[in-house]
Tab-separated table of N, CA and C in Angstrom:
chain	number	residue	atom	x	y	z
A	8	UNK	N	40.284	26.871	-30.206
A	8	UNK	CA	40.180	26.307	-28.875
A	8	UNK	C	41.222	25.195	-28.729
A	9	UNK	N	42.218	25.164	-27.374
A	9	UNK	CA	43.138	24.553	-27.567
A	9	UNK	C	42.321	22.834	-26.483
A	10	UNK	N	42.779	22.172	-27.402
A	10	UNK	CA	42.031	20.547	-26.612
A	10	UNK	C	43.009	20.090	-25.599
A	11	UNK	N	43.046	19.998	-24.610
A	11	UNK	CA	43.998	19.449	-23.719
A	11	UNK	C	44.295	17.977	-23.272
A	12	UNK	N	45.172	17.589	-23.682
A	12	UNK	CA	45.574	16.102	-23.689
A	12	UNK	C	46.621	15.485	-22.432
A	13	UNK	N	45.810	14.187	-22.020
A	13	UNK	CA	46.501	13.998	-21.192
A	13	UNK	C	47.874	13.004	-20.872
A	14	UNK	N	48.991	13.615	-20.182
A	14	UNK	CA	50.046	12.648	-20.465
A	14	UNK	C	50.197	11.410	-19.129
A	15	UNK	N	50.762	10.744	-19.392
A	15	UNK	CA	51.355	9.695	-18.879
A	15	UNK	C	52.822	9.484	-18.572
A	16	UNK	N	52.860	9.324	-17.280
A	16	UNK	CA	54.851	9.244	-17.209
A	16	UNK	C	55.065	7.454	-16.896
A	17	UNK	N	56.236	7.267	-17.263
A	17	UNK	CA	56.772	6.092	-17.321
A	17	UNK	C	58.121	6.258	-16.678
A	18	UNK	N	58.845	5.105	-16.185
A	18	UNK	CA	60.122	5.191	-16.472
A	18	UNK	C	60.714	3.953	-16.304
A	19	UNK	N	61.535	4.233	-17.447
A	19	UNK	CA	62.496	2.270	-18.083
A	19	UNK	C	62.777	2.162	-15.983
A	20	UNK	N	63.660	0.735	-16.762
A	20	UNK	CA	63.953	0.267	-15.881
A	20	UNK	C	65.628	0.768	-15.408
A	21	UNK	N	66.187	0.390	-13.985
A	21	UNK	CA	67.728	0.827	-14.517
A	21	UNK	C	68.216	0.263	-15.222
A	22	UNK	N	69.682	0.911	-15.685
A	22	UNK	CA	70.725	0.387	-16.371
A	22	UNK	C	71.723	1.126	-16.127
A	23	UNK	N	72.945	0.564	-16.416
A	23	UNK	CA	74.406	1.364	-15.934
A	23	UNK	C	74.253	2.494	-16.159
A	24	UNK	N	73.873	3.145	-17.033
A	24	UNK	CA	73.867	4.434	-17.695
A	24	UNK	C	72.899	5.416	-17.386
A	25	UNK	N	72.181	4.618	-17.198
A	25	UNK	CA	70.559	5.272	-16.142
A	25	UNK	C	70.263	4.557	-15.020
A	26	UNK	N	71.017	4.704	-13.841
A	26	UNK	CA	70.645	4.409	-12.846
A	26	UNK	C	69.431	4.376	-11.859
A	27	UNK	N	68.332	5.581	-12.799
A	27	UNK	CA	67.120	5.538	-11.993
A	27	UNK	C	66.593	5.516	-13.386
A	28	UNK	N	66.899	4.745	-14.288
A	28	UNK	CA	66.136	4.941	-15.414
A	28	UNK	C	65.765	5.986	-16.273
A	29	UNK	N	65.101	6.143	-17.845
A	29	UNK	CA	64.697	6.918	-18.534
A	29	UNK	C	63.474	7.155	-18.001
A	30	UNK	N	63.076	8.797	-18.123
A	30	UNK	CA	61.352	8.873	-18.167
A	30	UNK	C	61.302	9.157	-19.479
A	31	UNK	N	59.602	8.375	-19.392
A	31	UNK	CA	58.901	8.412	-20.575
A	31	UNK	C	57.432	8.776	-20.340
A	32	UNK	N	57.221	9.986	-21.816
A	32	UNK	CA	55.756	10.389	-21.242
A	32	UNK	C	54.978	9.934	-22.578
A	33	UNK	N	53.692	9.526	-22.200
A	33	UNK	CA	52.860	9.372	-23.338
A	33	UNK	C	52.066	10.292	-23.841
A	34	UNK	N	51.823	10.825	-24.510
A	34	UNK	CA	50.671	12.224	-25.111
A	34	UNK	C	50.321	11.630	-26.278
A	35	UNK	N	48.623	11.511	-26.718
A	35	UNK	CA	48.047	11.467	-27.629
A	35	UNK	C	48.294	10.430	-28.049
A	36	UNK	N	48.710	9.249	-27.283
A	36	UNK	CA	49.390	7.835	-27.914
A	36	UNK	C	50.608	7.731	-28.279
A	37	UNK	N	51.236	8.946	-28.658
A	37	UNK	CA	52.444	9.075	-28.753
A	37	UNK	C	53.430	8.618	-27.621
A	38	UNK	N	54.432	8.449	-28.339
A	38	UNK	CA	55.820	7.657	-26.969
A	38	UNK	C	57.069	8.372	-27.073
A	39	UNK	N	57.469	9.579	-25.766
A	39	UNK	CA	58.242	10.597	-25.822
A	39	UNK	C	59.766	10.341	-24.499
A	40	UNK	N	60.562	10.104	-24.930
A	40	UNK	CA	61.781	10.339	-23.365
A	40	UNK	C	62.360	11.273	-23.719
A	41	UNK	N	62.484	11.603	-22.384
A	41	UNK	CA	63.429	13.061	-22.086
A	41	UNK	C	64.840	13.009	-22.692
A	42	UNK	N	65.394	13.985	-23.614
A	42	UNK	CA	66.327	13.728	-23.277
A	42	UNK	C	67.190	15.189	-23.432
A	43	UNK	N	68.466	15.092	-23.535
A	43	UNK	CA	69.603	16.399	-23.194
A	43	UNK	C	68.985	17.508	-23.828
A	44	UNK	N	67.940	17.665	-25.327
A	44	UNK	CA	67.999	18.603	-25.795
A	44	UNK	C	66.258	18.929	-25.744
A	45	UNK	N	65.626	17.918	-25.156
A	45	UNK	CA	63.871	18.222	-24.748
A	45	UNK	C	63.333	17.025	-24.576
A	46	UNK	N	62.076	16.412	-24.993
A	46	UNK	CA	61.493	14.985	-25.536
A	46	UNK	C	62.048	15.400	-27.073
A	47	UNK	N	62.136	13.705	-26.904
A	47	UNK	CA	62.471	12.995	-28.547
A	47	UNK	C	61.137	12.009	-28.222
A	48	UNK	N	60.342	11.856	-29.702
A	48	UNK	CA	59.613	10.885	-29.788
A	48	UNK	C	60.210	9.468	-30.217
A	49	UNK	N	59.780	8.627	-29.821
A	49	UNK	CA	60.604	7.193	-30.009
A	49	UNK	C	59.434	6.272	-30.880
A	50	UNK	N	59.974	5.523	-31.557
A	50	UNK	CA	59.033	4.500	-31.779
A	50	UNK	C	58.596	3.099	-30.892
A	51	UNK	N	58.084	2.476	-31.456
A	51	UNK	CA	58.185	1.527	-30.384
A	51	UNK	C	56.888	1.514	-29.157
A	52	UNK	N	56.890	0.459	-28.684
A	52	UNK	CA	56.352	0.520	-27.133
A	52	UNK	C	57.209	0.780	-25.975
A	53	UNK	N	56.402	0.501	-24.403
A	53	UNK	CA	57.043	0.706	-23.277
A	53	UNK	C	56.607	-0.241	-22.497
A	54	UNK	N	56.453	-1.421	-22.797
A	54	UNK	CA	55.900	-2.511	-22.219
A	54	UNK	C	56.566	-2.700	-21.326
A	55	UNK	N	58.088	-2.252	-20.773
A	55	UNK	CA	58.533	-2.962	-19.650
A	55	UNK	C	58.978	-1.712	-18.684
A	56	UNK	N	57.968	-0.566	-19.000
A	56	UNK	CA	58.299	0.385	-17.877
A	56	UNK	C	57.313	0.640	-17.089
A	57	UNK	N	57.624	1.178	-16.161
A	57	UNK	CA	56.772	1.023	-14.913
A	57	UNK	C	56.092	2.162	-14.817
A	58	UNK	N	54.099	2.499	-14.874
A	58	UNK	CA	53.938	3.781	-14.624
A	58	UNK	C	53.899	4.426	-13.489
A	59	UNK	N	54.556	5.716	-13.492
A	59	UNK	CA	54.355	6.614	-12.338
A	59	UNK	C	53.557	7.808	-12.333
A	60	UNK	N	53.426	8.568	-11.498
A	60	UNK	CA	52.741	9.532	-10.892
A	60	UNK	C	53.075	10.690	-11.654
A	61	UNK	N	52.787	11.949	-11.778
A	61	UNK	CA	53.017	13.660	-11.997
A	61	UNK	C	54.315	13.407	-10.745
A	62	UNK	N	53.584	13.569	-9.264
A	62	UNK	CA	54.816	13.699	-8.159
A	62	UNK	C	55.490	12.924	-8.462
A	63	UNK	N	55.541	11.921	-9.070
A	63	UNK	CA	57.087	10.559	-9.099
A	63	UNK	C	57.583	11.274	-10.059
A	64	UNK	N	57.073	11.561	-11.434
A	64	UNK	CA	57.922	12.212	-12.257
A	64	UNK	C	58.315	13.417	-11.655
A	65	UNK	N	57.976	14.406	-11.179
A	65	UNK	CA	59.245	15.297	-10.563
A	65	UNK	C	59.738	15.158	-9.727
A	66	UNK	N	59.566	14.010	-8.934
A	66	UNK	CA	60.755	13.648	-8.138
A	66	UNK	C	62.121	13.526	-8.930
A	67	UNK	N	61.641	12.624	-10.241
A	67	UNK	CA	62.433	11.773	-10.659
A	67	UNK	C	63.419	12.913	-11.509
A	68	UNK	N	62.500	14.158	-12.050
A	68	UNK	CA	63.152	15.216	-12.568
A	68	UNK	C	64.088	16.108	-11.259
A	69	UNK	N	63.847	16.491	-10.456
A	69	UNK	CA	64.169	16.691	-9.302
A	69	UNK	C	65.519	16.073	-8.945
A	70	UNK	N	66.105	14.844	-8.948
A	70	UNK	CA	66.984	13.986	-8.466
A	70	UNK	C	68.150	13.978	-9.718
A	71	UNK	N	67.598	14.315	-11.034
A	71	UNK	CA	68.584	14.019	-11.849
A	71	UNK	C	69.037	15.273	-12.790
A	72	UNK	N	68.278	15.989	-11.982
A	72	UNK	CA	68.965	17.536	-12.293
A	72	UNK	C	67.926	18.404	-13.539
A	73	UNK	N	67.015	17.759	-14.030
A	73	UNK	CA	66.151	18.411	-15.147
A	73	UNK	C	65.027	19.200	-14.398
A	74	UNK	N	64.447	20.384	-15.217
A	74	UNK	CA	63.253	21.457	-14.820
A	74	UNK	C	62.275	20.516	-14.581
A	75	UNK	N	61.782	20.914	-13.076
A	75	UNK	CA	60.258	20.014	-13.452
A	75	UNK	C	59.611	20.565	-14.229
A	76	UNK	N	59.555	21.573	-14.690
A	76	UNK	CA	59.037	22.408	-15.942
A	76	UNK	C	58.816	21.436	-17.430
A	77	UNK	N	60.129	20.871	-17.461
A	77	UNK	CA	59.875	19.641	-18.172
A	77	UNK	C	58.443	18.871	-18.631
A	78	UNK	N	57.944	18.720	-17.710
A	78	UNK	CA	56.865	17.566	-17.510
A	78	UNK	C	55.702	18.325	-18.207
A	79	UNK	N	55.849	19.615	-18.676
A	79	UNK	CA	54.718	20.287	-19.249
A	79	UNK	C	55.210	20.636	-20.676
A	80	UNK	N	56.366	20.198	-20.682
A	80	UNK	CA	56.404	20.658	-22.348
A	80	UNK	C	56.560	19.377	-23.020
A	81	UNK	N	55.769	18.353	-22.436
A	81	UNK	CA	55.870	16.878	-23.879
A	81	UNK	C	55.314	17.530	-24.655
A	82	UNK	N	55.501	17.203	-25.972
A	82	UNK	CA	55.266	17.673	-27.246
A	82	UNK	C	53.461	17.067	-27.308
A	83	UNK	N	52.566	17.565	-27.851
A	83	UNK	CA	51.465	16.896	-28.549
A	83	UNK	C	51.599	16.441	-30.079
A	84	UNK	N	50.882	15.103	-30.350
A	84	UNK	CA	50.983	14.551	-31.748
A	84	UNK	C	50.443	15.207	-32.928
């Protein structure tokens, strides 16, 4: 039986390089950002990102060119 866990989206703040910021999803406590080749898990916290929505995150996937499809494959811990 598969347990279904729920995620959390984040996203940093800007910076030159990320103009609308990194998203970041949380699963199982775990701390995941998107990046060129899927989620990478990161260490660390996210104390200074701001949480958003399912719809904000595919907006946010939406605007910067990634699958909202995305948002369903964070990895579980």
């Amino acid at each position: 039986m598969e347990v279904k866990m729920d995620v959390r989206y984040l996203r940093t703040a800007p910076t030159m390089a990320f103009p609308r910021g990194r998203l970041l999803a949380v699963r199982g406590g775990r701390l995941n950002v998107l990046a060129p080749d899927g989620w990478d898990t990161v260490g660390g916290r996210a104390d200074h990102a701001t949480p958003i929505t399912r719809a904000e995150a595919e907006d946010w996937c939406e605007h910067e060119g990634w699958p909202v499809e995305s948002l369903d494959a964070v990895p579980a811990p």
